[in-house]
Short mmCIF file of C-alpha atoms in Angstrom, two decimals:
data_model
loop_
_atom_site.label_atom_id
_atom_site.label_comp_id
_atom_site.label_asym_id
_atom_site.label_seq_id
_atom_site.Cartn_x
_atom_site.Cartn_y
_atom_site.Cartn_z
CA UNK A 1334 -76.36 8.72 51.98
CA UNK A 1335 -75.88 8.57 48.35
CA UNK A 1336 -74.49 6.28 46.71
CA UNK A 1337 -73.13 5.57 42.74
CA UNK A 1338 -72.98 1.83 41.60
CA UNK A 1339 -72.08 -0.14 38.40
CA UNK A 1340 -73.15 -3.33 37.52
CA UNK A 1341 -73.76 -5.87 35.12
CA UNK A 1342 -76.99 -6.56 34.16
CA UNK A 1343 -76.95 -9.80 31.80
CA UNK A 1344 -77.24 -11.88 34.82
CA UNK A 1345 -79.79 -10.23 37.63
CA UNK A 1346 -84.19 -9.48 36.48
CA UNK A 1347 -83.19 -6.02 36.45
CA UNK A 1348 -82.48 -3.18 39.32
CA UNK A 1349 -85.64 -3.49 40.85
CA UNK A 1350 -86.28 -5.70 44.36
CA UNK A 1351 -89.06 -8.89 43.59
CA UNK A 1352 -89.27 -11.77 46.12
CA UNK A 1353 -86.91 -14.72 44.86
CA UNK A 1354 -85.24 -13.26 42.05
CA UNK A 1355 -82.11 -12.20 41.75
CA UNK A 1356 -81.87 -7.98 41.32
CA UNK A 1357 -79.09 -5.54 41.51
CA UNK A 1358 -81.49 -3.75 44.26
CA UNK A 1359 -81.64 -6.74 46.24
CA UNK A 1360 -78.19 -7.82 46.38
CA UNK A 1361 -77.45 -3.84 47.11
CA UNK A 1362 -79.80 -3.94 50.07
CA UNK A 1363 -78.63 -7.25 51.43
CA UNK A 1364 -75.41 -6.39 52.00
CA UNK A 1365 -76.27 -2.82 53.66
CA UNK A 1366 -78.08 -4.40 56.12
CA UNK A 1367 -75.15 -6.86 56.74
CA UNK A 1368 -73.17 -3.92 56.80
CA UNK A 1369 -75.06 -1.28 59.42
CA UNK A 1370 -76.69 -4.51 61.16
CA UNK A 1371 -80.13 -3.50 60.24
CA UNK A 1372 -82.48 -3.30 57.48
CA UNK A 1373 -81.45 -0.82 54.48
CA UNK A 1374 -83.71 0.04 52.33
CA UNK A 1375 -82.71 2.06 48.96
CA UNK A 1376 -84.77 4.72 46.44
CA UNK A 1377 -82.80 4.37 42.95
CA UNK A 1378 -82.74 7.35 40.47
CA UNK A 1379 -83.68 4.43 37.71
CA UNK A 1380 -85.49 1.16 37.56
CA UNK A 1381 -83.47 -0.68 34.93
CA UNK A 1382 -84.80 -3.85 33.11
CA UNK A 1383 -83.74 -6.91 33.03
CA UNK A 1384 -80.23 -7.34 30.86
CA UNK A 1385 -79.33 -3.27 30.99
CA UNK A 1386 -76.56 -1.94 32.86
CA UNK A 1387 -75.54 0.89 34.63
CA UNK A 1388 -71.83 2.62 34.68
CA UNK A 1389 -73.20 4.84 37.10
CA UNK A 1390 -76.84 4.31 39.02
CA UNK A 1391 -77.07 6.07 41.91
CA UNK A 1392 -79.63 5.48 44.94
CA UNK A 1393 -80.34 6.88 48.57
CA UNK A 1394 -80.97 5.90 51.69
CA UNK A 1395 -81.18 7.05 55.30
CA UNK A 1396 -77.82 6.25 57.02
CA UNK A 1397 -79.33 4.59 60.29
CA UNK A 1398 -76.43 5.16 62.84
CA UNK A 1399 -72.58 6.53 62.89
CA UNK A 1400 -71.02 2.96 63.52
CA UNK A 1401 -69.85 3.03 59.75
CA UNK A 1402 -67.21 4.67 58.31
CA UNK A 1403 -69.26 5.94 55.27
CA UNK A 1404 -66.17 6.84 53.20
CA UNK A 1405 -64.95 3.36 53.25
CA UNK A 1406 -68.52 1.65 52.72
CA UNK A 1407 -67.26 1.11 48.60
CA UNK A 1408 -64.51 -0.88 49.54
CA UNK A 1409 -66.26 -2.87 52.63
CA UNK A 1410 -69.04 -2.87 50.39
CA UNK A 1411 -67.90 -4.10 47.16
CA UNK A 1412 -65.91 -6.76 48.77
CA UNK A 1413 -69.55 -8.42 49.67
CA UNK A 1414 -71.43 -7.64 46.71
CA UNK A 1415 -71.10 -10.62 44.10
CA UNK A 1416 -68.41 -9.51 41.03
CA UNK A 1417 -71.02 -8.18 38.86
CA UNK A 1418 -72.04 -5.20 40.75
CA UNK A 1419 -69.40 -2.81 42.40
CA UNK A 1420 -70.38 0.33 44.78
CA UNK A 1421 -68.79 3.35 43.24
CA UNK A 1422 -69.05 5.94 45.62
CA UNK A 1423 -70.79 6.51 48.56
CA UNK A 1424 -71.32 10.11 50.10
CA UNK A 1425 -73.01 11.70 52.85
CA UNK A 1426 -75.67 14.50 51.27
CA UNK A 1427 -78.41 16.68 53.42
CA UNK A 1428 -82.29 15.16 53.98
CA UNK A 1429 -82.96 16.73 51.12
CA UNK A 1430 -81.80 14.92 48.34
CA UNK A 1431 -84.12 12.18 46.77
CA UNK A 1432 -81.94 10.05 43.95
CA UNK A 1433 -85.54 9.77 41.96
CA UNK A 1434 -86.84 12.97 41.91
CA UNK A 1435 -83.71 15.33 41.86
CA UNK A 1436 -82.49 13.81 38.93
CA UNK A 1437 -82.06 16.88 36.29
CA UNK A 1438 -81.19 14.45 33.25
CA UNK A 1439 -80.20 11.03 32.72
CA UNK A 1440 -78.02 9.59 29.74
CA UNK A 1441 -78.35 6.21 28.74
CA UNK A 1442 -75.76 4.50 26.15
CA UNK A 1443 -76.78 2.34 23.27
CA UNK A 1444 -73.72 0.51 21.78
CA UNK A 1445 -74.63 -1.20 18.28
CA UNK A 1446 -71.15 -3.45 17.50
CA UNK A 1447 -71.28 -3.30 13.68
CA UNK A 1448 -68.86 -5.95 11.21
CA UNK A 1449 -69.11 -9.09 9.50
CA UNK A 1450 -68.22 -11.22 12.37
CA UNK A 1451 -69.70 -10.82 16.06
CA UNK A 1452 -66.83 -9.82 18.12
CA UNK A 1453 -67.30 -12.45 21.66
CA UNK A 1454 -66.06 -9.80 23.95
CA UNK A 1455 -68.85 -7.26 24.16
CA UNK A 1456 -71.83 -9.80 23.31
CA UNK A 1457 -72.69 -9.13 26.82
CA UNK A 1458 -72.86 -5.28 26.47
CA UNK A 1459 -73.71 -4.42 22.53
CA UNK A 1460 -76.16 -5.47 19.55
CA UNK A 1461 -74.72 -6.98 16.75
CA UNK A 1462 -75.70 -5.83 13.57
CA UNK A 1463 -74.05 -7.46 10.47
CA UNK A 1464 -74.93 -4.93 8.17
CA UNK A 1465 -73.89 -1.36 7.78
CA UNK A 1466 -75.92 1.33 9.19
CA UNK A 1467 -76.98 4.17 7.40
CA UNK A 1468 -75.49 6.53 10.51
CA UNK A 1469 -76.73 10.15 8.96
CA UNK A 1470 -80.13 9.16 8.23
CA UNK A 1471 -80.61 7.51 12.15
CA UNK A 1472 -78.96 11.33 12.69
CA UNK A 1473 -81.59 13.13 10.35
CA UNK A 1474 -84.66 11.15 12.05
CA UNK A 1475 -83.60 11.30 15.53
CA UNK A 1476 -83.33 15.02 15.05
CA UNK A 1477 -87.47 14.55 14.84
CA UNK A 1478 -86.99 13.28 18.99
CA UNK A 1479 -85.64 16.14 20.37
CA UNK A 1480 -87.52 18.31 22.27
CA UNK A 1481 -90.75 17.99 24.41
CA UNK A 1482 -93.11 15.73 22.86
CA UNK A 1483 -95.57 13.14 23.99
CA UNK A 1484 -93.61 9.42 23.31
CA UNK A 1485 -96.43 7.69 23.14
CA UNK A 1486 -95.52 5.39 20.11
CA UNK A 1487 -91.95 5.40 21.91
CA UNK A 1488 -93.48 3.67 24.94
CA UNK A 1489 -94.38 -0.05 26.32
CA UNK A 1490 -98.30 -0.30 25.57
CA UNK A 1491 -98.52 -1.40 29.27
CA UNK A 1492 -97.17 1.55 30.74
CA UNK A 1493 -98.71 3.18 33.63
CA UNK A 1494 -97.39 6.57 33.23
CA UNK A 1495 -100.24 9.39 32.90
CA UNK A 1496 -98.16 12.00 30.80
CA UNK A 1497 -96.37 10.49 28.05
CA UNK A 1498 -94.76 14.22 27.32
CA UNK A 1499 -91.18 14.37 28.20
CA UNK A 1500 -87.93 16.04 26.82
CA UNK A 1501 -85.11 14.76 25.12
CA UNK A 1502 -82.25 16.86 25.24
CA UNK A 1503 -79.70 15.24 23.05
CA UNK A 1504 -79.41 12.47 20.97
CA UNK A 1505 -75.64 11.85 20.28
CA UNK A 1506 -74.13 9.52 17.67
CA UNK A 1507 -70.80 8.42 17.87
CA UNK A 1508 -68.20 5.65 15.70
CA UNK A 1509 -65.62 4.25 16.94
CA UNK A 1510 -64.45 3.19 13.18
CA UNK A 1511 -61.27 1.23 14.80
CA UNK A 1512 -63.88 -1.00 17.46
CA UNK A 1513 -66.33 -0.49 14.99
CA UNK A 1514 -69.40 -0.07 17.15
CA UNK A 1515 -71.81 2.80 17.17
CA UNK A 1516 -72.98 4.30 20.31
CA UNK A 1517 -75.99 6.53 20.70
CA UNK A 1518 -76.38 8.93 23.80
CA UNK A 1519 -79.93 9.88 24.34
CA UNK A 1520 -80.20 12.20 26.95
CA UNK A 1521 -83.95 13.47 28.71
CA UNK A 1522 -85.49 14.64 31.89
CA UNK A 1523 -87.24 11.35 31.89
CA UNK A 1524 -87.99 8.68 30.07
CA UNK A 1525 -90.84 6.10 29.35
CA UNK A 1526 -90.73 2.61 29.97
CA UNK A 1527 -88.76 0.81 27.02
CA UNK A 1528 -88.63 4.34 25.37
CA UNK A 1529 -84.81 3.86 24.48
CA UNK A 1530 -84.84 1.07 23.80
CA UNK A 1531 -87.96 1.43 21.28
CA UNK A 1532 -86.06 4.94 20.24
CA UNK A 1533 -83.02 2.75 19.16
CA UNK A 1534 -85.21 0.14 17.28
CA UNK A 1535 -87.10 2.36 15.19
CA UNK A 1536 -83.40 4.24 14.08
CA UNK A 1537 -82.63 1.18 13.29
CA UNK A 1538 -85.14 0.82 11.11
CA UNK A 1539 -83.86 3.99 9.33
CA UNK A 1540 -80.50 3.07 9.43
CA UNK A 1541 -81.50 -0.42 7.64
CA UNK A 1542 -82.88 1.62 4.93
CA UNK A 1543 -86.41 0.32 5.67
CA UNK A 1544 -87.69 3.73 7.13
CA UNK A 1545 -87.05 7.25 6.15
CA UNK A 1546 -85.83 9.82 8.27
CA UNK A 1547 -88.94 11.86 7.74
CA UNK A 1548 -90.97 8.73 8.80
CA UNK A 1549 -89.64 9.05 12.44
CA UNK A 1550 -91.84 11.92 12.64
CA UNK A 1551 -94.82 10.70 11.88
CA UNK A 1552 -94.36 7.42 14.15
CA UNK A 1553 -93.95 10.27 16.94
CA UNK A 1554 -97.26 11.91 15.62
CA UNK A 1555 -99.33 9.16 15.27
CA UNK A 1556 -99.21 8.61 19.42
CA UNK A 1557 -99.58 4.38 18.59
CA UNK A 1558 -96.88 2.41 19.39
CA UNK A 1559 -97.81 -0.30 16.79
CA UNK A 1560 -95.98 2.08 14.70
CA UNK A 1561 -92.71 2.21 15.65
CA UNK A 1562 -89.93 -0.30 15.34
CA UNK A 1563 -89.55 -2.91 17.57
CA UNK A 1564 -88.06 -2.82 21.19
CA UNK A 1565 -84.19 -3.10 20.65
CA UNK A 1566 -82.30 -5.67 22.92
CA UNK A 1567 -81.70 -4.72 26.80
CA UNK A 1568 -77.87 -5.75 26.48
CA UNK A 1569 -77.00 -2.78 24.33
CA UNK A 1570 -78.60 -0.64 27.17
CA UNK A 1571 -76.16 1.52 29.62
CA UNK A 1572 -77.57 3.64 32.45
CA UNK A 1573 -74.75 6.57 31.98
CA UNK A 1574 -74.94 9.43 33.68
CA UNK A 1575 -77.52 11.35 35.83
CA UNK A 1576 -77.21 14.55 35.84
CA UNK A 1577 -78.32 16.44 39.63
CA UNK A 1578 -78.45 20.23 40.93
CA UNK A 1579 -75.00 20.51 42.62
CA UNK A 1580 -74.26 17.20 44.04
CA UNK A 1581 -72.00 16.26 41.29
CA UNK A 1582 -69.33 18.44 43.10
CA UNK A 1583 -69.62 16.61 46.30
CA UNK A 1584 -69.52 13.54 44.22
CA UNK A 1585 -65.98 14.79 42.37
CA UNK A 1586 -64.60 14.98 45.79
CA UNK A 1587 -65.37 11.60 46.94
CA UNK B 838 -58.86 -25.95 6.33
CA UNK B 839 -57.30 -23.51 8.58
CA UNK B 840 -59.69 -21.39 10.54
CA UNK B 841 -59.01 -18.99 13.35
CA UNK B 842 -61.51 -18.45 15.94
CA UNK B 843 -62.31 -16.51 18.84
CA UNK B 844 -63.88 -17.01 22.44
CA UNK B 845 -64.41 -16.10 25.90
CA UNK B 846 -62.73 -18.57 27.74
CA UNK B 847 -64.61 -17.67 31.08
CA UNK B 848 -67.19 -20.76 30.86
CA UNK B 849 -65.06 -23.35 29.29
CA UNK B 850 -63.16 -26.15 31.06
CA UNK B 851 -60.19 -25.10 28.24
CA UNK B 852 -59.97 -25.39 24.79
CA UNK B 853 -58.99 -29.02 24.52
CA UNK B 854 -62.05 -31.26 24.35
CA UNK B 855 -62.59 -33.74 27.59
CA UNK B 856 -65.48 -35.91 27.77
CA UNK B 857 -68.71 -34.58 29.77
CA UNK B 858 -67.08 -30.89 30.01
CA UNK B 859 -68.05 -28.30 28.20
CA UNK B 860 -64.63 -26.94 26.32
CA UNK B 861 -64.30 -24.84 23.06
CA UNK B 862 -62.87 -27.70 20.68
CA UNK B 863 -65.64 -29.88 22.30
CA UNK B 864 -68.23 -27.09 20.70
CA UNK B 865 -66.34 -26.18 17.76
CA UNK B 866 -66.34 -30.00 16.65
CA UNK B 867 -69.48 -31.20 17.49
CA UNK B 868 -70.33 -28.20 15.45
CA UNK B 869 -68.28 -28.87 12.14
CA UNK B 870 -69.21 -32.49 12.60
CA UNK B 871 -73.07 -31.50 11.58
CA UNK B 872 -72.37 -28.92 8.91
CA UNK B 873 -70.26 -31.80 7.25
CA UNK B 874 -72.03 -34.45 8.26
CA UNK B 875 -69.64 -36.86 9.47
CA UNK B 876 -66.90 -36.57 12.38
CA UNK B 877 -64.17 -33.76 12.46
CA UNK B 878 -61.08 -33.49 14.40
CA UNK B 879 -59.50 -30.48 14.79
CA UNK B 880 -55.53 -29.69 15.72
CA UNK B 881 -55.14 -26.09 17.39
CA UNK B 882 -52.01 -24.43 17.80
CA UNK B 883 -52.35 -23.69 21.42
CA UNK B 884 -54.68 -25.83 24.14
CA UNK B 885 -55.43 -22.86 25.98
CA UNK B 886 -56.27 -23.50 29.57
CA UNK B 887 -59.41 -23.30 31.77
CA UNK B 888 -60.65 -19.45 31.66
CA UNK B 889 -57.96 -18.22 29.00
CA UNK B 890 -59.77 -16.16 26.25
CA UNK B 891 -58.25 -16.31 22.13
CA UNK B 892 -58.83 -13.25 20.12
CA UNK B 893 -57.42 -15.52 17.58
CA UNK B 894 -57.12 -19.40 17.98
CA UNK B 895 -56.10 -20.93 14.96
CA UNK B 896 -56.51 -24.35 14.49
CA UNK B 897 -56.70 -26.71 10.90
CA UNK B 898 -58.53 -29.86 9.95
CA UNK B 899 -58.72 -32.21 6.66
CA UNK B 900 -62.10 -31.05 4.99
CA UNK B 901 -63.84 -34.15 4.45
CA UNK B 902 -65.24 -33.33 1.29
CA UNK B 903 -66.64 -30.77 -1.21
CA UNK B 904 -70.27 -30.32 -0.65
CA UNK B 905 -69.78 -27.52 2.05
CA UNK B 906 -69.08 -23.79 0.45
CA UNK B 907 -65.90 -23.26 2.95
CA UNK B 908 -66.41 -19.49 2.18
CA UNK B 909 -69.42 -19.51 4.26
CA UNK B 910 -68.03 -21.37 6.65
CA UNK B 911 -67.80 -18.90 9.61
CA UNK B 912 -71.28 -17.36 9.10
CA UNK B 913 -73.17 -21.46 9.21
CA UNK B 914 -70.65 -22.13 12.03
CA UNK B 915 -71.05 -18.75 14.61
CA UNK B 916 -74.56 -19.06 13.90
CA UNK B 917 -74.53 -22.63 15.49
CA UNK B 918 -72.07 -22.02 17.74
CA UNK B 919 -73.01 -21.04 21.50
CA UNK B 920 -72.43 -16.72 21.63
CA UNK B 921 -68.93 -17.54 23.74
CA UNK B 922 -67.41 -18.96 20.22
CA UNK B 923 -67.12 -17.00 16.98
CA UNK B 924 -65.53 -19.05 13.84
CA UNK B 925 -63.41 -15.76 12.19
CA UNK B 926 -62.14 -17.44 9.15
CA UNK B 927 -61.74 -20.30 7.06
CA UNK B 928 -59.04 -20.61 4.11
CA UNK B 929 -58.38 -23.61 2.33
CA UNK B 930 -54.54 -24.25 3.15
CA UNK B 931 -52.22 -27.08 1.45
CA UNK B 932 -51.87 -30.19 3.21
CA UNK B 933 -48.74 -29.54 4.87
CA UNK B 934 -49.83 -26.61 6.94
CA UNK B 935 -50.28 -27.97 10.72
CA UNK B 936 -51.69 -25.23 13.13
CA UNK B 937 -49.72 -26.56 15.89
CA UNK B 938 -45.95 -27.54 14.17
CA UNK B 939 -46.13 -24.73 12.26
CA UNK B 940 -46.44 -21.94 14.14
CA UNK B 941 -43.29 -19.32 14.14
CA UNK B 942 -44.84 -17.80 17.00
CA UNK B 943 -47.31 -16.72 19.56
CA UNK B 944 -48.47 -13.44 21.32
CA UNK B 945 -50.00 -13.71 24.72
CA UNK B 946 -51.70 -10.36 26.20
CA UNK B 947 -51.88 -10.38 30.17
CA UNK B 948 -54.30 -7.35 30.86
CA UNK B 949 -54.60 -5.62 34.63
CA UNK B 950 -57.05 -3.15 35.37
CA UNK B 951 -55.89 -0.68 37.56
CA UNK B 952 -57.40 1.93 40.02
CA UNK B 953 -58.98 2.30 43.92
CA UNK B 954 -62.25 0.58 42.57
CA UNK B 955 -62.73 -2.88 39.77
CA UNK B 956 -64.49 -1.76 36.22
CA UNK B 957 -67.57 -4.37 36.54
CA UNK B 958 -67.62 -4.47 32.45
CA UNK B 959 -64.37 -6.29 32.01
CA UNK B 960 -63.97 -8.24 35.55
CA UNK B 961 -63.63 -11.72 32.86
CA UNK B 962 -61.01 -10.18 31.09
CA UNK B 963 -58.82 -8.79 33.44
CA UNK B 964 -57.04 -8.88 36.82
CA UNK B 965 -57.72 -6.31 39.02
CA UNK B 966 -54.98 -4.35 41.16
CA UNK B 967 -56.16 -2.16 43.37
CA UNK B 968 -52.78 -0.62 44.57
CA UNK B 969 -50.60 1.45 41.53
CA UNK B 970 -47.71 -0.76 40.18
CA UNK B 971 -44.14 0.15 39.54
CA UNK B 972 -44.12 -0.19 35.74
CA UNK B 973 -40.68 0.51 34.91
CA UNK B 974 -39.57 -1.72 37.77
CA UNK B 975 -41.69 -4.73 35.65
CA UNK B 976 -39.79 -3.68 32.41
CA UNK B 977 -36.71 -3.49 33.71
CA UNK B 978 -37.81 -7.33 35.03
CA UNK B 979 -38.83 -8.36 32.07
CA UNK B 980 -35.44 -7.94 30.25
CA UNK B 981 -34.22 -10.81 32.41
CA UNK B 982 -36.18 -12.88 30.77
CA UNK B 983 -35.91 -12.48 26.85
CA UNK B 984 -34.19 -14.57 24.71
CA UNK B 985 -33.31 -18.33 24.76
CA UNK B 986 -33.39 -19.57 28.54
CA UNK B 987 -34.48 -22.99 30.37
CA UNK B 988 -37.47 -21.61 31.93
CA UNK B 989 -38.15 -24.39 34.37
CA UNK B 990 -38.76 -21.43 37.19
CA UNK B 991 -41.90 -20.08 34.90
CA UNK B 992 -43.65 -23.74 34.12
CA UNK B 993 -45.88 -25.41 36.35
CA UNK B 994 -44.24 -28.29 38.54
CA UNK B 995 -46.11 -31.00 37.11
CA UNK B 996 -45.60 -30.08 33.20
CA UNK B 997 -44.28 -32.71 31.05
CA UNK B 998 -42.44 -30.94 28.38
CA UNK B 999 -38.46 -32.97 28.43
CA UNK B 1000 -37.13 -29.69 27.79
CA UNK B 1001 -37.80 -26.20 29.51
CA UNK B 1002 -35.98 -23.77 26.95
CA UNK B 1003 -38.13 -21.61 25.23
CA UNK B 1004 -37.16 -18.40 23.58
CA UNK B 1005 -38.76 -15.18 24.74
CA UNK B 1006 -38.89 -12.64 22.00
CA UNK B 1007 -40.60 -9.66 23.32
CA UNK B 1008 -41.91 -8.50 26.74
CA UNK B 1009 -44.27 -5.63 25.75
CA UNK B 1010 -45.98 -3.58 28.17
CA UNK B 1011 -49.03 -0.81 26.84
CA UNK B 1012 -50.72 1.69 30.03
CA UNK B 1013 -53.86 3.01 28.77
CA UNK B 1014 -53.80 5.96 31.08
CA UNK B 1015 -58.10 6.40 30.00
CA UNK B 1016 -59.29 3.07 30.63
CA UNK B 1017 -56.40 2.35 33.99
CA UNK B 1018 -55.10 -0.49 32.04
CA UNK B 1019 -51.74 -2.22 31.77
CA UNK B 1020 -51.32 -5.02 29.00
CA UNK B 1021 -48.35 -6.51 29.20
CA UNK B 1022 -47.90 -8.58 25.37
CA UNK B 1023 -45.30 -11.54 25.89
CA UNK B 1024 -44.04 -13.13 22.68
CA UNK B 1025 -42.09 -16.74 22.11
CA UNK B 1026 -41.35 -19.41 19.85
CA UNK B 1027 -43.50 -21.85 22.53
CA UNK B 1028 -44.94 -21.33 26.06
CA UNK B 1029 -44.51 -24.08 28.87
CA UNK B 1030 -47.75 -24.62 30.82
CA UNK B 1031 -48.53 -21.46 32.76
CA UNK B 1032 -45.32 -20.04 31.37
CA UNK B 1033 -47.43 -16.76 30.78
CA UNK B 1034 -49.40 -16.31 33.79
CA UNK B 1035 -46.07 -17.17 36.21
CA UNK B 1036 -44.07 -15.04 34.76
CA UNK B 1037 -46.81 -12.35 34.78
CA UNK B 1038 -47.08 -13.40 38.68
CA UNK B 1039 -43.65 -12.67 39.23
CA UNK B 1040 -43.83 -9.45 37.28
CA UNK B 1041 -46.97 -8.30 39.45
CA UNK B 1042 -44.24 -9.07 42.49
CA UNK B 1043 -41.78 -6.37 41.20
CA UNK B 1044 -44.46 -4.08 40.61
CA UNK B 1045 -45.58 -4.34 44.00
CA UNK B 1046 -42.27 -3.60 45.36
CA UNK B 1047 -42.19 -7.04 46.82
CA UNK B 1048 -39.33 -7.96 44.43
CA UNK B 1049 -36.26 -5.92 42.68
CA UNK B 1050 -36.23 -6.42 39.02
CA UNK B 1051 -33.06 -8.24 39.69
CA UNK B 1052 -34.49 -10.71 41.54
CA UNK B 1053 -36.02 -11.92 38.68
CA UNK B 1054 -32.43 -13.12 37.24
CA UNK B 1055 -31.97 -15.42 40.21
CA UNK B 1056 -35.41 -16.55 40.12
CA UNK B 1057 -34.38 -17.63 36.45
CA UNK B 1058 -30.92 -19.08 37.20
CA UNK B 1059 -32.50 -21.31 40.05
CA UNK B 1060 -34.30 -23.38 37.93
CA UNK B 1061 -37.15 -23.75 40.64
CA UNK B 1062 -41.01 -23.10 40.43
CA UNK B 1063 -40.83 -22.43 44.37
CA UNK B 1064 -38.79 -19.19 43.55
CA UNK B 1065 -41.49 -17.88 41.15
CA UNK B 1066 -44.21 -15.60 41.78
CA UNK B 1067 -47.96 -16.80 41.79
CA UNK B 1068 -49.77 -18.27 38.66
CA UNK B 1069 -51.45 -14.75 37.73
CA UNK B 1070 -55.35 -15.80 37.30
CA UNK B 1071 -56.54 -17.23 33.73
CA UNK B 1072 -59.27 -14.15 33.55
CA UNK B 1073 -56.30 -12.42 32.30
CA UNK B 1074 -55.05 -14.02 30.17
CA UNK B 1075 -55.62 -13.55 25.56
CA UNK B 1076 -54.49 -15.66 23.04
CA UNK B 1077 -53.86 -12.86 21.06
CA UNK B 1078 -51.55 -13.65 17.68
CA UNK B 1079 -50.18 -16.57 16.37
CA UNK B 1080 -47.47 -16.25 13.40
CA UNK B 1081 -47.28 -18.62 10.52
CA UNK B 1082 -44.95 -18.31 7.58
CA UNK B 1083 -46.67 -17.15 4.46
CA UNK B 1084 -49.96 -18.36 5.48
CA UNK B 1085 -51.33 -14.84 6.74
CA UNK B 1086 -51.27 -13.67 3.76
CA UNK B 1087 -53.75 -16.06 2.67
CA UNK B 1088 -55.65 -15.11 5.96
CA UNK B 1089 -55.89 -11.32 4.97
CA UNK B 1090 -57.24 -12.26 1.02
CA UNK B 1091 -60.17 -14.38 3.51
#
């Protein structure tokens, strides 16, 4: 099976299953085994951290008997599920299909609400920046990120990753001027832990006016990440879209 | 000193302050009472109930005394306030301006999230319908129900308002097809207590096809709550406008 889910991820200690806490994985997995009356267990095409969200994370798992009616597990499911996590889509795909590594890209969302005054509603899914951004200098800099390149400087000094080369496809501003936020698509093969959200910080940076553009570069160079700007918030963070060979037309007819 | 404010009503027992419960006037004075150093009470022009969100509250109190820079006055507040408040603005009024008694009037915005599975990033602000609604049916409703009538029907039984009549302006439904979203903007001179969220109830009942729009009529002739539809949930539910005379100009200067 595989399935899409959304969820909300101020209140859970990210996707992730640990013993005692509360995780989007584990409350998943609970009620699939509630569900097929025996233990679930799910492989997720991203391990978000604590506070980041996902419009659309999507996960496997080996459907253990026919006793379910598979295209009605988002309704039965989301009816169990607590209200900040709903199961988008669920659909039956062959053995071969791992949600981790078939993945082709991923997009993840960083929504910057900019103004004098916070605005309450999307506290819970933006960073608020009081002061304008400098929007075409973050656009000259992140032009630096694109392409294969190791992210060391762009990556949590305790990660455990070997190769710190990956690819980033696209890095896509856009400005709502009515809402007035900012959102920035950054779109890879993979990505580093905190590399995002570290990407986003150090544009920041540049959009503050306390970086050039051209300085972007040599924070990528220098392969240190005391360099580079400091890890932006997880509540701006939106696991988007992931991009897989195929499935997505199985998915369009679910 | 007139200020507006707004807030996400979902973890507040109201606006109006009780003691030992955690309510927006509660925070918002307890807050002005330490940037001004002595007490402040605060009138609002609507006491918003349990769960209701305000894009824009408006409420006045007698400014104690000179030493504060009231043009500052929502950056010191919001940043003091907990992240579910925001202090918009603050204008310095003449004495005979009254939040409450002056008000010409008030804009509510009901929003419903439509589609075969709930949006997880606005589950506060919204109800969600899972079947499609007969739209024009509701509008056709809603006629019923502007101008001057004794709304006794459309008020909670145990409200103690002497008299029920209450003019109904405007019933104005929006369907953004994108998002799946139906706001339905009611305007009146004064609202009875769950006023909005009945008659939004009773709406949701013709749009269901449980009701015919001229059912609605009746249900306003007979004078009886029992006749109504269902208090629509306060997750809803927006303070959205509130209409003084004059004094938004002074608001737009701010």
């Amino acid at each position: 099976m595989m399935c899409t889910t959304s969820y909300d991820g101020s209140d859970f200690h990210g996707f992730s299953r640990q013993p005692r806490l509360r995780t989007v994985q584990g409350e998943i997995e609970r009620v699939l085994s509630v569900v097929f009356d025996c233990p679930i267990e799910t492989i997720a095409a991203s391990r978000t951290d604590a506070g980041v969200h996902a419009r659309a994370q999507v996960f496997h798992f080996t459907l253990p008997h026919q006793r379910v009616a598979v295209e009605k597990l988002p309704y039965i499911c989301s009816r169990q599920l607590p209200d900040d996590i709903v199961l988008e889509k669920a659909v039956v795909v062959d053995d071969g299909f791992d949600a981790r590594r078939s993945v082709l890209w991923k997009t993840y969302r960083y929504t910057i609400a900019l103004g004098p005054i916070q605005d309450v509603f999307i506290r819970r899914y933006a960073l608020y920046e009081h002061q304008m951004l400098d929007v075409d200098a973050m656009q000259a800099a992140a032009l630096h990120l694109m392409g294969e390149h190791d992210f060391t400087s762009f990556c949590t000094a305790r990660a455990q990753q070997v190769s710190k080369v990956r690819t980033v496809h696209r890095i896509h501003f856009a400005y709502d001027h009515q809402a007035r936020r900012l959102h920035i698509d950054i779109t890879g093969n993979g990505f580093l832990h905190n590399m995002v959200r570290i990407i986003v910080g150090t544009l920041l940076n540049v959009g503050r006016g306390k970086l050039k553009s051209i300085d972007v570069l040599h924070i990528l160079e220098s392969r240190d990440r005391r360099t580079a700007g400091q890890t932006a918030p997880a509540r701006g963070l939106t696991l988007w879209h992931i991009e897989y060979p195929c499935i997505n037309l199985l998915l369009d007819d679910a």
